[in-house]
PDB file of C-alpha atoms in Angstrom:
ATOM      1  CA  MET A   1      43.592  55.909   0.842  1.00 67.00           C
ATOM      2  CA  ARG A   2      41.243  57.932  -1.172  1.00 82.00           C
ATOM      3  CA  SER A   3      41.019  57.281  -5.006  1.00 89.00           C
ATOM      4  CA  ALA A   4      41.388  60.702  -7.211  1.00 93.00           C
ATOM      5  CA  ALA A   5      39.097  59.969  -9.509  1.00 94.00           C
ATOM      6  CA  ILE A   6      36.400  59.172  -6.995  1.00 96.00           C
ATOM      7  CA  ASP A   7      36.770  62.772  -5.356  1.00 95.00           C
ATOM      8  CA  GLY A   8      37.060  64.716  -8.830  1.00 96.00           C
ATOM      9  CA  LEU A   9      33.787  63.368  -9.181  1.00 97.00           C
ATOM     10  CA  ARG A  10      31.992  64.297  -6.162  1.00 97.00           C
ATOM     11  CA  VAL A  11      33.361  67.693  -6.585  1.00 97.00           C
ATOM     12  CA  ILE A  12      32.554  67.843 -10.467  1.00 97.00           C
ATOM     13  CA  GLY A  13      29.169  66.866  -8.520  1.00 97.00           C
ATOM     14  CA  ILE A  14      29.099  69.685  -6.055  1.00 97.00           C
ATOM     15  CA  VAL A  15      29.951  72.368  -8.928  1.00 97.00           C
ATOM     16  CA  ALA A  16      26.775  70.662 -10.889  1.00 95.00           C
ATOM     17  CA  ILE A  17      24.584  71.387  -7.798  1.00 95.00           C
ATOM     18  CA  VAL A  18      25.404  74.861  -7.085  1.00 95.00           C
ATOM     19  CA  ALA A  19      25.195  75.674 -10.682  1.00 93.00           C
ATOM     20  CA  GLY A  20      21.476  74.051 -10.414  1.00 90.00           C
ATOM     21  CA  HIS A  21      20.598  75.736  -7.592  1.00 90.00           C
ATOM     22  CA  VAL A  22      21.628  79.119  -9.179  1.00 89.00           C
ATOM     23  CA  TRP A  23      20.010  78.686 -12.871  1.00 86.00           C
ATOM     24  CA  SER A  24      17.073  76.842 -10.363  1.00 74.00           C
ATOM     25  CA  ASP A  25      14.937  79.808 -10.085  1.00 63.00           C
ATOM     26  CA  GLN A  26      15.207  80.668 -14.102  1.00 52.00           C
ATOM     27  CA  SER A  27      13.390  77.800 -15.842  1.00 53.00           C
ATOM     28  CA  ASN A  28      16.283  77.211 -17.383  1.00 55.00           C
ATOM     29  CA  ASP A  29      14.999  73.886 -18.778  1.00 71.00           C
ATOM     30  CA  ILE A  30      18.872  72.649 -20.299  1.00 75.00           C
ATOM     31  CA  ALA A  31      20.309  73.175 -16.741  1.00 79.00           C
ATOM     32  CA  ARG A  32      17.382  71.350 -15.672  1.00 82.00           C
ATOM     33  CA  MET A  33      18.120  68.463 -18.390  1.00 86.00           C
ATOM     34  CA  GLY A  34      21.693  68.651 -17.778  1.00 87.00           C
ATOM     35  CA  LEU A  35      21.934  68.402 -14.294  1.00 92.00           C
ATOM     36  CA  TYR A  36      18.769  67.292 -12.207  1.00 92.00           C
ATOM     37  CA  THR A  37      18.868  63.801 -13.345  1.00 92.00           C
ATOM     38  CA  TRP A  38      22.338  62.571 -12.163  1.00 95.00           C
ATOM     39  CA  HIS A  39      24.002  65.777  -9.498  1.00 95.00           C
ATOM     40  CA  VAL A  40      22.574  64.744  -6.372  1.00 96.00           C
ATOM     41  CA  PRO A  41      21.790  60.879  -7.636  1.00 97.00           C
ATOM     42  CA  VAL A  42      25.819  60.498  -8.199  1.00 98.00           C
ATOM     43  CA  PHE A  43      25.700  61.284  -4.057  1.00 97.00           C
ATOM     44  CA  PHE A  44      23.424  57.755  -3.402  1.00 98.00           C
ATOM     45  CA  PHE A  45      25.912  56.270  -5.808  1.00 98.00           C
ATOM     46  CA  LEU A  46      28.957  56.424  -4.609  1.00 97.00           C
ATOM     47  CA  SER A  47      28.007  55.622  -1.569  1.00 97.00           C
ATOM     48  CA  GLY A  48      27.369  51.748  -2.829  1.00 97.00           C
ATOM     49  CA  TYR A  49      30.306  52.286  -4.938  1.00 97.00           C
ATOM     50  CA  LEU A  50      32.034  51.842  -2.188  1.00 95.00           C
ATOM     51  CA  TRP A  51      29.730  50.200   0.263  1.00 95.00           C
ATOM     52  CA  ALA A  52      31.718  47.934   2.737  1.00 92.00           C
ATOM     53  CA  ASN A  53      29.658  45.328   3.230  1.00 89.00           C
ATOM     54  CA  GLU A  54      31.314  44.139   6.480  1.00 90.00           C
ATOM     55  CA  ARG A  55      30.502  47.279   8.340  1.00 91.00           C
ATOM     56  CA  THR A  56      27.924  46.369  11.239  1.00 93.00           C
ATOM     57  CA  LEU A  57      24.656  49.404  11.811  1.00 95.00           C
ATOM     58  CA  GLY A  58      26.357  50.449  14.570  1.00 95.00           C
ATOM     59  CA  VAL A  59      29.557  51.685  13.086  1.00 95.00           C
ATOM     60  CA  GLU A  60      27.293  52.609  10.175  1.00 96.00           C
ATOM     61  CA  PHE A  61      25.991  55.104  12.746  1.00 96.00           C
ATOM     62  CA  ARG A  62      29.009  56.343  14.595  1.00 95.00           C
ATOM     63  CA  LYS A  63      30.663  57.045  10.926  1.00 95.00           C
ATOM     64  CA  ARG A  64      27.925  59.281   9.368  1.00 96.00           C
ATOM     65  CA  VAL A  65      26.866  61.757  12.476  1.00 96.00           C
ATOM     66  CA  ARG A  66      30.502  62.684  12.356  1.00 95.00           C
ATOM     67  CA  THR A  67      30.946  62.745   8.541  1.00 95.00           C
ATOM     68  CA  LEU A  68      27.206  64.076   7.663  1.00 96.00           C
ATOM     69  CA  LEU A  69      25.254  65.083  11.032  1.00 97.00           C
ATOM     70  CA  VAL A  70      27.613  66.850  12.339  1.00 97.00           C
ATOM     71  CA  PRO A  71      28.293  69.418   9.950  1.00 97.00           C
ATOM     72  CA  TYR A  72      25.083  69.693   9.499  1.00 97.00           C
ATOM     73  CA  VAL A  73      23.711  71.015  12.950  1.00 97.00           C
ATOM     74  CA  ALA A  74      27.045  73.414  13.161  1.00 96.00           C
ATOM     75  CA  TRP A  75      26.118  74.765  10.118  1.00 97.00           C
ATOM     76  CA  LEU A  76      22.567  74.863  10.516  1.00 97.00           C
ATOM     77  CA  LEU A  77      23.248  76.471  14.045  1.00 96.00           C
ATOM     78  CA  ALA A  78      26.152  78.889  12.325  1.00 95.00           C
ATOM     79  CA  ILE A  79      23.851  80.655   8.976  1.00 96.00           C
ATOM     80  CA  GLY A  80      20.827  80.346  10.661  1.00 94.00           C
ATOM     81  CA  ALA A  81      22.155  82.689  13.935  1.00 95.00           C
ATOM     82  CA  VAL A  82      23.484  85.256  10.881  1.00 94.00           C
ATOM     83  CA  TYR A  83      19.968  84.618   9.153  1.00 93.00           C
ATOM     84  CA  GLY A  84      18.570  84.599  11.841  1.00 93.00           C
ATOM     85  CA  THR A  85      19.260  88.262  12.750  1.00 93.00           C
ATOM     86  CA  TYR A  86      18.850  89.804   9.471  1.00 90.00           C
ATOM     87  CA  LEU A  87      15.673  88.722   9.862  1.00 91.00           C
ATOM     88  CA  TRP A  88      15.319  90.077  13.411  1.00 92.00           C
ATOM     89  CA  ALA A  89      16.852  93.311  12.422  1.00 91.00           C
ATOM     90  CA  ASN A  90      14.505  93.579   9.420  1.00 89.00           C
ATOM     91  CA  GLY A  91      11.409  93.169  11.586  1.00 90.00           C
ATOM     92  CA  GLN A  92      11.033  89.587  10.338  1.00 90.00           C
ATOM     93  CA  ALA A  93      11.592  86.496  12.481  1.00 89.00           C
ATOM     94  CA  LEU A  94      12.927  82.579  11.390  1.00 89.00           C
ATOM     95  CA  GLN A  95      10.772  79.905  10.620  1.00 91.00           C
ATOM     96  CA  VAL A  96      12.236  78.150  13.477  1.00 91.00           C
ATOM     97  CA  GLY A  97       9.312  75.541  12.869  1.00 92.00           C
ATOM     98  CA  ASN A  98      10.173  74.786   9.690  1.00 92.00           C
ATOM     99  CA  VAL A  99      13.614  75.045  10.124  1.00 92.00           C
ATOM    100  CA  LEU A 100      14.091  71.901  12.832  1.00 93.00           C
ATOM    101  CA  LEU A 101      11.442  69.641  10.756  1.00 94.00           C
ATOM    102  CA  GLY A 102      14.696  70.414   7.577  1.00 93.00           C
ATOM    103  CA  GLY A 103      13.666  68.268   4.788  1.00 93.00           C
ATOM    104  CA  SER A 104      11.332  69.875   2.231  1.00 92.00           C
ATOM    105  CA  TYR A 105      10.496  71.899   4.955  1.00 94.00           C
ATOM    106  CA  MET A 106      12.987  74.104   4.678  1.00 92.00           C
ATOM    107  CA  GLY A 107      13.581  77.181   2.771  1.00 86.00           C
ATOM    108  CA  ALA A 108      16.426  79.897   1.817  1.00 85.00           C
ATOM    109  CA  PRO A 109      19.156  79.719   3.302  1.00 92.00           C
ATOM    110  CA  PHE A 110      19.276  75.975   3.774  1.00 94.00           C
ATOM    111  CA  PHE A 111      17.849  74.385  -0.005  1.00 90.00           C
ATOM    112  CA  ALA A 112      20.381  71.553   0.280  1.00 93.00           C
ATOM    113  CA  PHE A 113      20.471  70.615   3.715  1.00 96.00           C
ATOM    114  CA  TRP A 114      17.886  67.919   3.184  1.00 96.00           C
ATOM    115  CA  PHE A 115      20.286  65.773   0.825  1.00 96.00           C
ATOM    116  CA  VAL A 116      22.512  65.292   4.284  1.00 97.00           C
ATOM    117  CA  THR A 117      19.774  63.831   6.567  1.00 97.00           C
ATOM    118  CA  ALA A 118      18.302  61.595   3.111  1.00 97.00           C
ATOM    119  CA  LEU A 119      21.869  60.224   2.685  1.00 98.00           C
ATOM    120  CA  PHE A 120      22.454  59.542   5.718  1.00 98.00           C
ATOM    121  CA  GLY A 121      18.797  57.729   6.717  1.00 97.00           C
ATOM    122  CA  ALA A 122      19.381  56.130   2.951  1.00 98.00           C
ATOM    123  CA  CYS A 123      22.908  54.106   4.269  1.00 97.00           C
ATOM    124  CA  LEU A 124      21.168  53.266   7.698  1.00 98.00           C
ATOM    125  CA  LEU A 125      18.472  52.130   6.278  1.00 98.00           C
ATOM    126  CA  LEU A 126      19.678  50.018   3.401  1.00 97.00           C
ATOM    127  CA  ARG A 127      22.848  49.330   6.348  1.00 97.00           C
ATOM    128  CA  ALA A 128      19.771  47.757   8.527  1.00 96.00           C
ATOM    129  CA  LEU A 129      18.409  45.425   5.615  1.00 96.00           C
ATOM    130  CA  GLN A 130      21.644  44.022   4.769  1.00 93.00           C
ATOM    131  CA  ARG A 131      21.349  41.086   7.143  1.00 91.00           C
ATOM    132  CA  PHE A 132      18.124  39.898   5.596  1.00 94.00           C
ATOM    133  CA  PRO A 133      17.869  38.222   2.209  1.00 94.00           C
ATOM    134  CA  VAL A 134      19.103  40.188  -0.894  1.00 93.00           C
ATOM    135  CA  TRP A 135      15.994  41.075  -2.654  1.00 96.00           C
ATOM    136  CA  LEU A 136      14.646  43.096   0.252  1.00 97.00           C
ATOM    137  CA  PRO A 137      15.899  45.489   0.262  1.00 97.00           C
ATOM    138  CA  TRP A 138      15.482  46.434  -3.456  1.00 97.00           C
ATOM    139  CA  ALA A 139      11.765  45.476  -2.585  1.00 97.00           C
ATOM    140  CA  VAL A 140      11.786  48.102   0.522  1.00 98.00           C
ATOM    141  CA  ALA A 141      13.320  50.337  -2.460  1.00 98.00           C
ATOM    142  CA  GLY A 142      10.739  49.521  -5.522  1.00 97.00           C
ATOM    143  CA  ALA A 143       8.152  50.043  -2.235  1.00 97.00           C
ATOM    144  CA  GLY A 144       9.662  53.392  -1.521  1.00 97.00           C
ATOM    145  CA  LEU A 145       9.180  54.162  -5.440  1.00 97.00           C
ATOM    146  CA  THR A 146       6.154  53.515  -6.196  1.00 97.00           C
ATOM    147  CA  VAL A 147       4.733  55.986  -3.211  1.00 97.00           C
ATOM    148  CA  ALA A 148       6.968  58.362  -4.994  1.00 97.00           C
ATOM    149  CA  TYR A 149       5.279  58.056  -8.154  1.00 97.00           C
ATOM    150  CA  LEU A 150       2.176  57.814  -6.978  1.00 97.00           C
ATOM    151  CA  ALA A 151       2.054  59.663  -3.839  1.00 96.00           C
ATOM    152  CA  PRO A 152       5.383  62.297  -3.648  1.00 95.00           C
ATOM    153  CA  ASP A 153       3.947  65.064  -0.448  1.00 95.00           C
ATOM    154  CA  ALA A 154       3.566  61.304   1.871  1.00 94.00           C
ATOM    155  CA  LEU A 155       7.067  61.241   1.324  1.00 94.00           C
ATOM    156  CA  THR A 156       7.987  65.114   1.557  1.00 95.00           C
ATOM    157  CA  ALA A 157       5.937  64.898   4.383  1.00 96.00           C
ATOM    158  CA  VAL A 158       8.580  63.241   6.477  1.00 97.00           C
ATOM    159  CA  PRO A 159      10.537  65.662   8.034  1.00 96.00           C
ATOM    160  CA  PHE A 160      14.557  65.609   7.290  1.00 96.00           C
ATOM    161  CA  SER A 161      13.430  64.036   4.195  1.00 96.00           C
ATOM    162  CA  LEU A 162      13.724  60.571   5.608  1.00 97.00           C
ATOM    163  CA  GLY A 163      10.654  59.573   3.518  1.00 97.00           C
ATOM    164  CA  VAL A 164      12.676  60.098   0.366  1.00 97.00           C
ATOM    165  CA  ALA A 165      16.033  58.330   1.535  1.00 97.00           C
ATOM    166  CA  VAL A 166      13.207  55.285   1.138  1.00 98.00           C
ATOM    167  CA  PRO A 167      13.315  55.324  -2.498  1.00 98.00           C
ATOM    168  CA  ALA A 168      17.198  56.855  -2.466  1.00 98.00           C
ATOM    169  CA  VAL A 169      18.391  53.871  -1.279  1.00 98.00           C
ATOM    170  CA  ILE A 170      17.535  52.108  -5.507  1.00 98.00           C
ATOM    171  CA  PHE A 171      21.005  54.585  -6.134  1.00 98.00           C
ATOM    172  CA  ILE A 172      22.780  53.158  -3.002  1.00 98.00           C
ATOM    173  CA  LEU A 173      22.154  49.249  -4.528  1.00 98.00           C
ATOM    174  CA  ALA A 174      22.794  50.170  -8.040  1.00 98.00           C
ATOM    175  CA  GLY A 175      26.689  51.889  -6.850  1.00 98.00           C
ATOM    176  CA  ILE A 176      26.854  48.512  -5.051  1.00 97.00           C
ATOM    177  CA  SER A 177      25.749  46.179  -7.982  1.00 97.00           C
ATOM    178  CA  PHE A 178      27.533  48.058 -10.060  1.00 97.00           C
ATOM    179  CA  ARG A 179      30.851  47.747  -8.251  1.00 96.00           C
ATOM    180  CA  ARG A 180      30.783  44.391  -8.560  1.00 95.00           C
ATOM    181  CA  ILE A 181      30.737  44.142 -12.210  1.00 94.00           C
ATOM    182  CA  ALA A 182      33.405  47.007 -13.281  1.00 93.00           C
ATOM    183  CA  PRO A 183      36.127  44.829 -12.914  1.00 90.00           C
ATOM    184  CA  ARG A 184      35.129  42.730 -15.431  1.00 91.00           C
ATOM    185  CA  LEU A 185      34.117  45.406 -17.929  1.00 90.00           C
ATOM    186  CA  LYS A 186      36.682  45.550 -21.276  1.00 86.00           C
ATOM    187  CA  SER A 187      36.851  48.306 -23.073  1.00 87.00           C
ATOM    188  CA  ARG A 188      35.853  50.615 -20.193  1.00 90.00           C
ATOM    189  CA  GLY A 189      35.963  53.892 -22.174  1.00 89.00           C
ATOM    190  CA  TRP A 190      33.701  52.501 -24.734  1.00 93.00           C
ATOM    191  CA  VAL A 191      31.511  51.644 -21.617  1.00 95.00           C
ATOM    192  CA  SER A 192      31.268  54.999 -20.207  1.00 96.00           C
ATOM    193  CA  VAL A 193      30.974  56.752 -23.510  1.00 95.00           C
ATOM    194  CA  ALA A 194      28.052  54.486 -24.306  1.00 96.00           C
ATOM    195  CA  LEU A 195      26.400  55.082 -21.358  1.00 97.00           C
ATOM    196  CA  LEU A 196      26.813  58.244 -21.168  1.00 97.00           C
ATOM    197  CA  ALA A 197      25.743  59.219 -25.374  1.00 97.00           C
ATOM    198  CA  GLY A 198      22.753  56.548 -24.239  1.00 97.00           C
ATOM    199  CA  SER A 199      21.008  58.449 -21.641  1.00 96.00           C
ATOM    200  CA  ALA A 200      21.717  61.774 -23.038  1.00 95.00           C
ATOM    201  CA  ALA A 201      19.916  60.640 -25.866  1.00 96.00           C
ATOM    202  CA  LEU A 202      16.871  59.466 -23.645  1.00 96.00           C
ATOM    203  CA  ILE A 203      16.974  63.123 -22.016  1.00 94.00           C
ATOM    204  CA  VAL A 204      17.255  64.866 -24.645  1.00 92.00           C
ATOM    205  CA  THR A 205      13.785  62.917 -26.542  1.00 93.00           C
ATOM    206  CA  GLY A 206      12.600  63.748 -23.462  1.00 91.00           C
ATOM    207  CA  LEU A 207      11.913  59.691 -22.535  1.00 95.00           C
ATOM    208  CA  SER A 208      13.420  60.567 -19.216  1.00 95.00           C
ATOM    209  CA  GLN A 209      12.300  63.716 -17.109  1.00 93.00           C
ATOM    210  CA  PRO A 210      14.728  65.420 -14.539  1.00 92.00           C
ATOM    211  CA  LEU A 211      14.270  64.090 -11.100  1.00 93.00           C
ATOM    212  CA  ASP A 212      13.941  66.614  -7.798  1.00 92.00           C
ATOM    213  CA  MET A 213      14.665  63.842  -5.069  1.00 95.00           C
ATOM    214  CA  LYS A 214      13.724  66.948  -2.355  1.00 93.00           C
ATOM    215  CA  GLN A 215       9.850  67.374  -4.048  1.00 93.00           C
ATOM    216  CA  GLY A 216       9.872  63.694  -4.102  1.00 94.00           C
ATOM    217  CA  ASP A 217      10.240  63.280  -7.932  1.00 95.00           C
ATOM    218  CA  PHE A 218      11.999  60.670  -9.031  1.00 96.00           C
ATOM    219  CA  GLY A 219      11.030  61.590 -13.190  1.00 94.00           C
ATOM    220  CA  THR A 220       9.532  59.157 -15.290  1.00 95.00           C
ATOM    221  CA  PRO A 221       9.058  56.027 -13.542  1.00 96.00           C
ATOM    222  CA  VAL A 222      11.841  53.338 -13.817  1.00 96.00           C
ATOM    223  CA  VAL A 223      13.388  54.991 -16.710  1.00 97.00           C
ATOM    224  CA  SER A 224      14.974  58.000 -14.880  1.00 97.00           C
ATOM    225  CA  VAL A 225      16.350  56.138 -12.477  1.00 97.00           C
ATOM    226  CA  VAL A 226      18.232  54.064 -14.638  1.00 97.00           C
ATOM    227  CA  VAL A 227      19.451  56.800 -16.363  1.00 97.00           C
ATOM    228  CA  ALA A 228      20.148  58.517 -13.346  1.00 97.00           C
ATOM    229  CA  SER A 229      22.402  55.281 -12.472  1.00 98.00           C
ATOM    230  CA  ALA A 230      23.937  54.947 -15.866  1.00 98.00           C
ATOM    231  CA  ILE A 231      25.240  58.358 -15.374  1.00 98.00           C
ATOM    232  CA  SER A 232      26.531  57.680 -12.637  1.00 98.00           C
ATOM    233  CA  ALA A 233      28.512  54.561 -13.974  1.00 97.00           C
ATOM    234  CA  GLY A 234      29.904  56.295 -16.757  1.00 97.00           C
ATOM    235  CA  LEU A 235      30.560  58.908 -14.847  1.00 97.00           C
ATOM    236  CA  VAL A 236      32.278  56.549 -12.766  1.00 97.00           C
ATOM    237  CA  LEU A 237      34.731  55.022 -15.615  1.00 96.00           C
ATOM    238  CA  LEU A 238      35.491  58.638 -17.161  1.00 95.00           C
ATOM    239  CA  PHE A 239      37.060  59.551 -14.207  1.00 95.00           C
ATOM    240  CA  GLN A 240      39.000  56.749 -13.468  1.00 94.00           C
ATOM    241  CA  ARG A 241      40.379  56.772 -17.221  1.00 92.00           C
ATOM    242  CA  VAL A 242      41.342  60.701 -16.547  1.00 91.00           C
ATOM    243  CA  PHE A 243      42.627  60.135 -13.145  1.00 91.00           C
ATOM    244  CA  ALA A 244      44.838  57.238 -13.882  1.00 87.00           C
ATOM    245  CA  SER A 245      47.833  59.003 -14.927  1.00 84.00           C
ATOM    246  CA  ILE A 246      47.012  61.910 -13.271  1.00 86.00           C
ATOM    247  CA  ARG A 247      50.101  63.576 -11.283  1.00 86.00           C
ATOM    248  CA  PRO A 248      50.427  63.398  -7.339  1.00 87.00           C
ATOM    249  CA  ARG A 249      49.932  66.897  -6.527  1.00 89.00           C
ATOM    250  CA  VAL A 250      46.894  67.361  -8.916  1.00 90.00           C
ATOM    251  CA  ALA A 251      45.857  64.786  -6.977  1.00 90.00           C
ATOM    252  CA  GLY A 252      46.407  66.024  -3.645  1.00 90.00           C
ATOM    253  CA  ALA A 253      44.397  69.493  -4.810  1.00 92.00           C
ATOM    254  CA  VAL A 254      41.176  67.557  -5.940  1.00 94.00           C
ATOM    255  CA  THR A 255      40.907  65.340  -2.690  1.00 93.00           C
ATOM    256  CA  ARG A 256      41.612  68.776  -0.138  1.00 93.00           C
ATOM    257  CA  ALA A 257      38.396  70.221  -2.695  1.00 95.00           C
ATOM    258  CA  ALA A 258      36.582  66.630  -1.670  1.00 95.00           C
ATOM    259  CA  THR A 259      37.503  66.723   1.619  1.00 95.00           C
ATOM    260  CA  VAL A 260      35.525  70.235   2.401  1.00 95.00           C
ATOM    261  CA  GLY A 261      33.170  69.500  -0.302  1.00 96.00           C
ATOM    262  CA  LEU A 262      30.348  68.994   3.312  1.00 97.00           C
ATOM    263  CA  ALA A 263      30.880  72.221   3.755  1.00 97.00           C
ATOM    264  CA  VAL A 264      30.370  73.737  -0.037  1.00 97.00           C
ATOM    265  CA  VAL A 265      26.876  72.043  -0.497  1.00 97.00           C
ATOM    266  CA  LEU A 266      25.322  73.557   3.278  1.00 97.00           C
ATOM    267  CA  THR A 267      27.001  77.034   2.719  1.00 96.00           C
ATOM    268  CA  HIS A 268      26.342  78.197  -1.030  1.00 95.00           C
ATOM    269  CA  SER A 269      22.645  78.735  -0.881  1.00 94.00           C
ATOM    270  CA  ALA A 270      23.540  81.101   1.819  1.00 94.00           C
ATOM    271  CA  PHE A 271      25.457  83.057  -0.276  1.00 94.00           C
ATOM    272  CA  ILE A 272      23.101  82.566  -3.396  1.00 92.00           C
ATOM    273  CA  LEU A 273      20.809  84.079  -0.739  1.00 90.00           C
ATOM    274  CA  LEU A 274      23.287  87.113  -0.224  1.00 89.00           C
ATOM    275  CA  PHE A 275      23.653  87.526  -4.189  1.00 85.00           C
ATOM    276  CA  SER A 276      19.843  88.281  -4.984  1.00 81.00           C
ATOM    277  CA  ALA A 277      19.614  90.780  -2.329  1.00 78.00           C
ATOM    278  CA  PHE A 278      22.685  92.651  -4.510  1.00 77.00           C
ATOM    279  CA  PRO A 279      21.393  95.891  -6.108  1.00 74.00           C
ATOM    280  CA  ILE A 280      23.087  95.203  -9.072  1.00 79.00           C
ATOM    281  CA  ASP A 281      21.754  92.205 -10.550  1.00 81.00           C
ATOM    282  CA  LEU A 282      24.313  90.117 -11.075  1.00 82.00           C
ATOM    283  CA  PRO A 283      24.173  87.958 -14.437  1.00 86.00           C
ATOM    284  CA  ALA A 284      23.914  84.120 -13.531  1.00 86.00           C
ATOM    285  CA  VAL A 285      27.356  82.513 -14.948  1.00 91.00           C
ATOM    286  CA  VAL A 286      29.092  85.783 -12.485  1.00 92.00           C
ATOM    287  CA  VAL A 287      27.247  84.975  -9.291  1.00 92.00           C
ATOM    288  CA  PHE A 288      28.339  81.213 -10.130  1.00 94.00           C
ATOM    289  CA  LEU A 289      31.489  81.440 -10.366  1.00 95.00           C
ATOM    290  CA  ILE A 290      31.836  83.564  -7.028  1.00 95.00           C
ATOM    291  CA  VAL A 291      29.535  81.285  -5.124  1.00 95.00           C
ATOM    292  CA  LEU A 292      31.914  78.367  -6.099  1.00 96.00           C
ATOM    293  CA  VAL A 293      35.139  80.728  -5.066  1.00 96.00           C
ATOM    294  CA  VAL A 294      33.878  81.734  -1.681  1.00 96.00           C
ATOM    295  CA  SER A 295      32.238  78.618  -1.084  1.00 96.00           C
ATOM    296  CA  TRP A 296      35.003  76.424  -1.087  1.00 97.00           C
ATOM    297  CA  THR A 297      37.376  79.164   0.106  1.00 96.00           C
ATOM    298  CA  LEU A 298      35.505  79.405   3.249  1.00 96.00           C
ATOM    299  CA  ALA A 299      34.968  75.293   3.468  1.00 96.00           C
ATOM    300  CA  TYR A 300      38.743  75.424   2.963  1.00 95.00           C
ATOM    301  CA  PHE A 301      40.527  78.316   5.781  1.00 95.00           C
ATOM    302  CA  ILE A 302      37.527  76.602   8.189  1.00 94.00           C
ATOM    303  CA  SER A 303      38.935  73.240   7.841  1.00 93.00           C
ATOM    304  CA  ARG A 304      42.563  74.336   9.016  1.00 92.00           C
ATOM    305  CA  MET A 305      41.322  75.590  12.067  1.00 92.00           C
ATOM    306  CA  PRO A 306      40.825  73.373  14.937  1.00 89.00           C
ATOM    307  CA  LEU A 307      37.506  72.494  15.036  1.00 87.00           C
ATOM    308  CA  GLY A 308      37.552  72.179  11.240  1.00 90.00           C
ATOM    309  CA  SER A 309      36.342  68.232  10.968  1.00 91.00           C
ATOM    310  CA  VAL A 310      33.027  69.299  12.814  1.00 95.00           C
ATOM    311  CA  PHE A 311      31.821  71.964   9.658  1.00 95.00           C
ATOM    312  CA  THR A 312      33.099  69.693   6.776  1.00 94.00           C
ATOM    313  CA  GLY A 313      32.593  65.911   8.472  1.00 91.00           C
ATOM    314  CA  SER A 314      35.922  64.426   7.061  1.00 81.00           C
ATOM    315  CA  ALA A 315      39.839  64.735   7.725  1.00 58.00           C
ATOM    316  CA  ALA A 316      42.271  65.259   4.977  1.00 46.00           C
ATOM    317  CA  THR A 317      43.522  61.570   3.615  1.00 44.00           C
ATOM    318  CA  PRO A 318      46.279  60.943   1.227  1.00 43.00           C
ATOM    319  CA  ALA A 319      44.575  60.225  -2.815  1.00 44.00           C
ATOM    320  CA  ARG A 320      46.014  57.710  -4.201  1.00 48.00           C
ATOM    321  CA  ARG A 321      45.793  57.000  -8.813  1.00 46.00           C
ATOM    322  CA  PRO A 322      44.081  52.823  -8.845  1.00 45.00           C
ATOM    323  CA  SER A 323      41.300  53.003 -11.022  1.00 43.00           C
ATOM    324  CA  ASP A 324      39.165  50.862  -8.824  1.00 43.00           C
ATOM    325  CA  ARG A 325      38.710  52.619  -5.609  1.00 40.00           C
TER     326      ARG A 325
END
């Protein structure tokens, strides 16, 4: 059973990722300040919040292959074939070597693909470390963060963003920790407000700089990681409160949107690139709305096809309203 609240947060996170890419080339400080600190970390945080301690490394590997790597490969081949044909028709060539290396090596239209392999690597790393003392995963993630602060290029040089996966484990651990303390929180609404408002204050004052995990940039040392985790926790509490009394029909719609969300993450950059080639200079907000609608519509229709799960990584399951999961 899925949680409509968590699925709602996933949907908002995907919308934020699309918005970040639409406005990224315009040096929009407001977009960077408002989105980049949390819109990727929140997915790692949610992986921790929903972490199943009893799962073995083998089960984790098979699950992540099915839900992450299979859609990654499927869309890589589909988009690569179309884009490669377009480049060939215009006397250019697809940089196959960079595409195969993944991660930060990939340019347009594969901007968001790094996220999939980084999440895959982070989940597998933490699962492998789970059998050791509790402090070891934190130490490994902390060491990764230290490298990110001192030599980010060393992380991004690792293919498939697997170097970035090491410090990214910190957000999964934060999600696991928050799940343990969340049931004991009183006045969850006020806690959510405090976490979000306090984080916003640190961002606006410049004390917490935005993250750009793809580039190995984890913002202001320690502070940005704490702020990203606090925002993620605050959003979880906020969405649980908002969705506590949601109607089943709305919950189902949110879950359907979330189950095909990975396809939106992997395809939206291609549509942004397509619109950038238009002879008409469309306003960014128009591009943003069109890309969202087209990407999600495509993802939905593909999910209805016999091999739809290959491109979405998930089969639709019923949503439920309880706020704890």
